[in-house]
C-alpha positions in Angstrom: -141.3 58.4 106.5 -139.1 55.5 104.5 -135.4 54.8 105.5 -133.1 56.6 103.8 -130.5 54.1 103.2 -126.7 54.1 101.3 -125.9 52.2 98.6 -122.4 52.7 97.3 -120.0 55.2 98.2 -117.0 57.3 96.7 -114.4 59.0 96.1 -111.0 60.3 94.9 -107.7 60.2 96.5 -106.3 63.6 97.7 -104.0 65.3 96.5 -101.9 68.2 98.2 -103.1 71.7 97.6 -100.1 73.1 96.0 -99.1 73.4 92.0 -96.7 70.7 92.4 -99.6 68.6 94.2 -100.2 65.5 91.1 -104.2 66.6 90.8 -103.1 69.9 89.9 -103.5 69.4 86.7 -107.3 68.1 86.7 -110.1 71.0 87.0 -112.7 70.3 89.0 -115.8 69.6 87.3 -113.3 66.7 86.3 -112.2 65.2 89.9 -116.2 65.3 90.5 -116.3 63.9 87.2 -114.5 60.9 88.5 -116.1 59.9 91.7 -120.1 60.6 89.5 -118.0 58.0 86.8 -117.3 56.0 89.5 -119.7 55.9 91.1 -122.0 54.6 88.4 -120.2 52.2 87.2 -119.5 50.2 90.1 -123.6 50.5 91.0 -124.2 49.9 87.5 -126.3 52.9 87.5 -128.9 53.9 85.0 -128.5 57.4 85.7 -131.4 58.4 84.1 -133.6 56.8 87.6 -132.0 59.7 89.7 -133.9 62.5 91.2 -131.7 64.4 91.4 -127.3 65.2 92.4 -127.0 67.9 95.5 -123.4 68.9 95.6 -121.6 70.7 98.1 -118.9 72.7 97.2 -117.0 76.2 99.0 -115.7 78.5 96.8 -118.4 78.5 94.2 -116.3 81.5 91.8 -114.2 80.6 88.6 -113.6 77.2 87.8 -115.7 75.6 91.2 -118.5 78.1 89.4 -121.8 77.9 87.9 -123.1 75.0 89.6 -120.2 73.0 89.3 -122.8 70.2 89.6 -125.2 70.1 87.4 -121.6 71.0 85.0 -120.4 67.0 86.2 -123.4 65.6 86.0 -122.2 66.1 82.2 -119.3 65.1 83.0 -119.1 62.2 83.8 -121.8 61.5 81.3 -124.9 60.9 83.2 -128.6 61.1 82.2 -129.3 64.8 80.6 -132.7 64.5 82.5 -130.7 64.7 85.7 -130.8 67.6 87.8 -127.7 69.0 90.1 -127.8 71.2 92.9 -124.4 73.2 94.3 -124.8 73.9 98.0 -122.6 75.6 101.0 -122.5 75.4 104.1 -119.0 75.5 104.7 -116.6 73.5 106.5 -120.2 71.1 106.3 -121.1 71.5 102.6 -120.5 67.5 102.0 -122.4 66.3 104.8 -124.5 68.7 104.2 -125.4 67.5 100.5 -125.9 63.8 101.9 -128.7 65.3 104.4 -130.5 66.9 102.2 -130.5 63.8 100.4 -132.1 62.3 103.3 -134.0 64.0 103.5 -134.9 64.0 100.3 -135.3 60.2 99.6 -136.6 60.0 103.6 -139.4 62.0 102.3 -140.8 59.8 99.6 -139.9 63.6 97.0 -137.1 61.4 95.4 -136.6 57.7 95.4 -133.0 58.3 94.0 -130.1 61.0 94.7 -126.7 61.7 94.7 -125.1 63.3 97.1 -121.1 64.1 97.0 -119.2 67.0 97.2 -116.2 68.4 95.7 -112.7 71.1 95.9 -109.6 72.6 93.9 -107.8 74.0 96.6 -104.8 74.6 94.6 -106.7 75.5 91.4 -109.5 77.7 93.7 -108.1 79.8 96.2 -110.0 80.1 99.7 -111.8 82.6 100.2 -110.8 83.8 96.7 -114.8 83.8 96.9 -114.9 86.6 99.7 -118.5 87.7 100.6 -119.7 89.4 103.8 -118.2 87.2 106.4 -115.0 89.0 105.9 -116.1 92.6 106.6 -114.5 94.5 108.8 -117.8 95.1 110.1 -118.6 92.3 111.1 -114.8 91.8 113.2 -116.0 95.0 115.1 -119.3 94.5 115.5 -119.6 90.7 116.3 -115.5 90.4 117.2 -115.3 87.7 114.6 -112.0 86.5 113.7 -109.8 84.3 111.3 -110.7 80.1 112.2 -106.9 80.2 113.6 -107.6 82.5 116.0 -110.2 81.2 116.6 -108.6 77.2 116.9 -105.9 78.3 119.6 -108.9 80.4 120.9 -111.3 76.9 121.7 -107.7 76.0 123.6 -107.2 78.0 125.4 -110.5 78.2 127.1 -110.2 74.5 127.1 -107.0 73.9 128.4 -105.7 72.4 125.4 -102.2 72.3 125.1 -99.4 72.7 122.3 -97.7 69.2 123.8 -101.3 67.5 123.6 -102.3 69.4 120.1 -99.2 67.6 119.0 -99.4 64.5 120.0 -102.6 64.1 118.0 -101.3 64.7 115.2 -98.8 62.8 115.4 -101.3 60.1 116.2 -103.3 61.5 113.0 -100.3 61.0 110.9 -99.6 57.3 112.3 -103.4 56.1 111.9 -103.5 57.5 108.5 -99.7 55.8 107.9 -101.2 52.4 108.8 -104.7 52.5 107.3 -103.1 53.3 104.1 -101.0 50.7 104.2 -103.1 47.8 105.0 -105.6 48.9 101.6 -108.4 51.1 104.3 -109.3 53.1 101.5 -108.9 50.8 98.6 -112.1 49.8 98.4 -114.1 53.5 98.2 -111.2 55.3 96.1 -111.4 55.9 92.2 -108.4 56.3 90.9 -107.8 60.0 88.9 -106.4 60.6 85.0 -105.3 62.4 82.8 -107.3 63.0 79.1 -104.6 60.2 77.5 -105.6 58.2 80.1 -102.2 58.0 82.2 -102.4 58.4 85.9 -102.8 61.0 88.1 -103.3 59.0 91.7 -104.8 56.8 93.8 -103.8 56.7 96.9 -104.0 60.1 99.4 -100.9 61.9 98.6 -101.2 64.6 101.3 -100.2 62.0 104.9 -96.0 62.5 106.0 -95.5 59.0 107.6 -92.2 60.4 109.0 -94.0 63.0 111.2 -93.4 62.7 115.2 -94.3 64.1 118.5 -90.6 65.8 118.7 -90.8 67.1 115.1 -94.5 68.8 115.0 -92.9 70.9 118.4 -89.6 72.6 116.3 -92.6 73.9 114.1 -93.4 78.3 114.5 -97.4 79.0 115.6 -99.2 79.8 112.5 -101.5 82.6 113.9 -99.8 84.5 116.5 -98.6 87.1 114.8 -101.6 88.0 112.7 -103.1 87.5 116.7 -100.9 89.7 117.6 -99.5 92.1 115.9 -102.5 93.0 114.2 -104.8 92.9 117.5 -106.5 90.5 115.6 -106.2 88.8 119.3 -108.0 92.0 121.4 -111.6 91.5 118.9 -112.2 87.9 120.5 -112.3 89.9 124.1 -115.6 91.5 122.8 -117.5 88.1 124.0 -114.7 86.9 125.9 -113.4 89.4 128.6 -111.6 86.5 131.1 -109.4 86.0 128.6 -106.1 87.7 128.8 -104.0 86.5 126.5 -104.6 83.8 123.4 -101.8 81.2 123.6 -101.6 80.0 120.2 -101.0 76.6 120.2 -101.7 75.5 116.6 -99.2 75.5 113.7 -99.2 73.9 109.6 -98.5 71.0 111.3 -101.8 70.2 113.7 -103.7 72.0 111.3 -106.2 70.5 108.4 -104.1 70.2 105.6 -104.9 71.7 102.2 -105.8 69.4 99.7 -107.8 68.7 96.1 -110.9 65.8 96.6 -113.9 65.3 95.8 -116.6 61.7 96.8 -120.2 60.9 95.3 -122.7 59.1 97.6 -125.6 57.5 96.4 -129.1 58.1 98.6 -132.1 55.9 98.0 -135.7 54.9 99.8 -136.9 51.4 100.2 -138.9 52.1 96.6 -135.2 52.9 95.4 -133.9 49.7 97.0 -136.8 46.9 95.9 -137.6 48.4 92.7 -134.2 49.1 90.9 -132.0 45.8 93.0 -130.1 48.1 95.2 -128.6 46.6 97.8 -128.1 48.9 101.1 -124.0 49.4 103.1 -126.0 51.2 105.5 -128.8 53.6 106.3 -129.1 57.0 107.7 -130.6 57.2 110.9 -130.3 61.1 112.0 -128.4 64.3 111.0 -128.9 67.4 112.3 -127.5 71.0 112.4 -126.3 73.8 114.6 -126.0 77.2 114.5 -123.2 78.6 117.3 -121.4 81.0 118.8 -119.8 82.4 115.7 -117.0 83.6 117.4 -115.1 80.8 119.2 -116.5 79.0 116.0 -115.2 75.7 115.5 -116.9 73.9 118.7 -120.3 73.5 117.1 -119.8 69.6 116.9 -120.7 69.3 120.3 -124.3 70.6 120.1 -124.8 69.0 117.3 -123.4 65.6 118.3 -126.2 65.8 121.2 -128.8 66.8 119.0 -128.4 64.5 116.6 -128.3 62.2 119.3 -131.3 62.9 120.3 -133.4 62.9 118.2 -132.6 59.5 116.7 -133.5 58.3 120.8 -129.3 56.9 121.4 -126.7 57.7 124.0 -123.0 58.9 123.4 -121.8 55.5 124.3 -123.9 53.9 121.7 -121.6 55.0 118.9 -118.8 52.7 117.5 -116.6 54.8 115.3 -116.5 58.7 115.2 -115.2 61.0 112.7 -114.8 64.5 114.2 -113.2 66.7 111.3 -109.5 67.9 112.0 -109.2 71.9 110.7 -107.5 72.2 113.6 -106.4 69.5 116.8 -108.2 71.7 119.4 -111.9 70.3 117.9 -111.2 67.4 118.2 -109.7 67.0 121.7 -112.0 69.5 122.8 -115.2 67.7 121.2 -113.8 64.5 123.3 -112.9 66.1 126.2 -115.9 67.5 126.4 -118.3 64.4 125.7 -116.3 62.1 127.4 -115.5 60.1 124.4 -112.3 58.3 124.2 -110.0 59.2 121.5 -109.5 55.3 120.6 -112.7 55.5 118.8 -112.5 58.4 116.7 -110.6 59.6 114.0 -109.4 55.7 113.8 -107.1 56.2 110.4 -106.4 59.9 111.0 -108.7 62.5 110.0 -107.8 65.6 107.5 -104.2 66.3 109.9 -103.0 64.0 107.5 -105.1 63.4 104.4 -106.3 66.8 103.9 -109.5 68.5 104.1 -111.1 69.2 100.6 -113.5 71.7 102.2 -116.4 71.4 100.2 -116.3 67.6 99.7 -115.1 66.4 103.0 -118.5 65.9 104.7 -119.3 63.4 102.5 -116.2 61.7 102.8 -115.9 61.4 106.0 -118.8 59.0 105.7 -117.7 57.0 103.4 -114.5 56.5 105.4 -116.2 56.2 108.5 -119.0 53.1 106.8 -115.5 51.5 105.0 -114.1 51.5 108.8 -117.6 49.5 110.5 -117.8 47.0 107.6 -114.1 45.9 108.1 -113.8 45.7 112.2 -118.0 44.3 111.7 -119.4 47.4 114.4 -122.8 48.8 113.6 -123.2 52.6 114.3 -120.9 56.0 113.0 -121.7 59.2 113.4 -119.5 62.3 111.5 -119.2 66.1 112.7 -117.7 69.0 111.2 -117.2 72.1 112.7 -118.2 74.7 110.0 -117.0 78.6 109.8 -119.0 81.3 110.8 -120.4 78.9 113.6 -122.4 75.6 113.0 -122.4 72.6 113.2 -123.7 69.2 111.7 -123.9 66.0 112.2 -125.1 62.5 111.0 -125.7 59.2 112.7 -125.2 56.2 110.2 -126.1 52.7 110.3 -125.7 49.6 109.0 -127.9 47.2 107.2 
């Protein structure tokens, strides 16, 4: 087995996932093409030497259908010999693309792979791909519920209060605003231009730096009506009969933002490093995916982290910085409580509550974010983890070289 090195990581800014968002006029293939071109330019890569391109995308219909990975490879001007594949592990898709690429190059079956993800949530509506997981039969047989209900259930089972969630969300906004102000994201962000060469967006758009814990406390719970008036809360009692009433703490302000974005990461083994003179920034030390309880659904980062630490032969205290996707505030709060992690080491530049969660791209975005911050602070190890729909988790540990 060889090392799996990260040579560089690039992402687009994240635009608000609405018609008024500044990336709404940009098709997903062009978003991803922007990231791919940026990666090629920064590394001065002869794309004909690539073995593969692996792209995560969750809602693979319409403009995001028909293997958008291959379409974007062509749109970006990569050599026609470069193949591509598009995969879906829900919110973990971007990190799954990275992990799959790392496994290929570490095995020696491939030497150099680009991995990443894309999601244009303003143009392709979340959930528009349908699927059996949303079938009523699943709900009645397994008790599965929408993610927002699962998030509130996670909070209820672990005594996470609305005040804690709002406090964490306000911290996410503050950390993100401070990071953007000091230029913490500039190293990896590739600006997006329109077809006439006019700048559309060069920094993350979803932030609300004026947010306070008090302003968040005024927001209504987003999933209470769904849970109580439509009987969805009752479905959870098949698995959790001890929960008489779900405490609905999540709002639009302490849940992840809907955004557009893309990311691309160049991963290769020692052979590629030596043959093409590429300079590694980090190596992927371990990776893991797990299945978890499908009703609670969002607790997967904990067992995924425990598994990836065992694979790396590490303890939780060996990790310098964590990126735990802020799908909902309860997720990183539960993660920190369950594993005894100081929140001061979690999402130090804010997370998806402030910056947004472009489903298929987020895992790859977070990997680049933690790598940039490790370098900025002269630290060594980072861990990225995401909860995943249907009850799964994924995690990756990187180590600077």
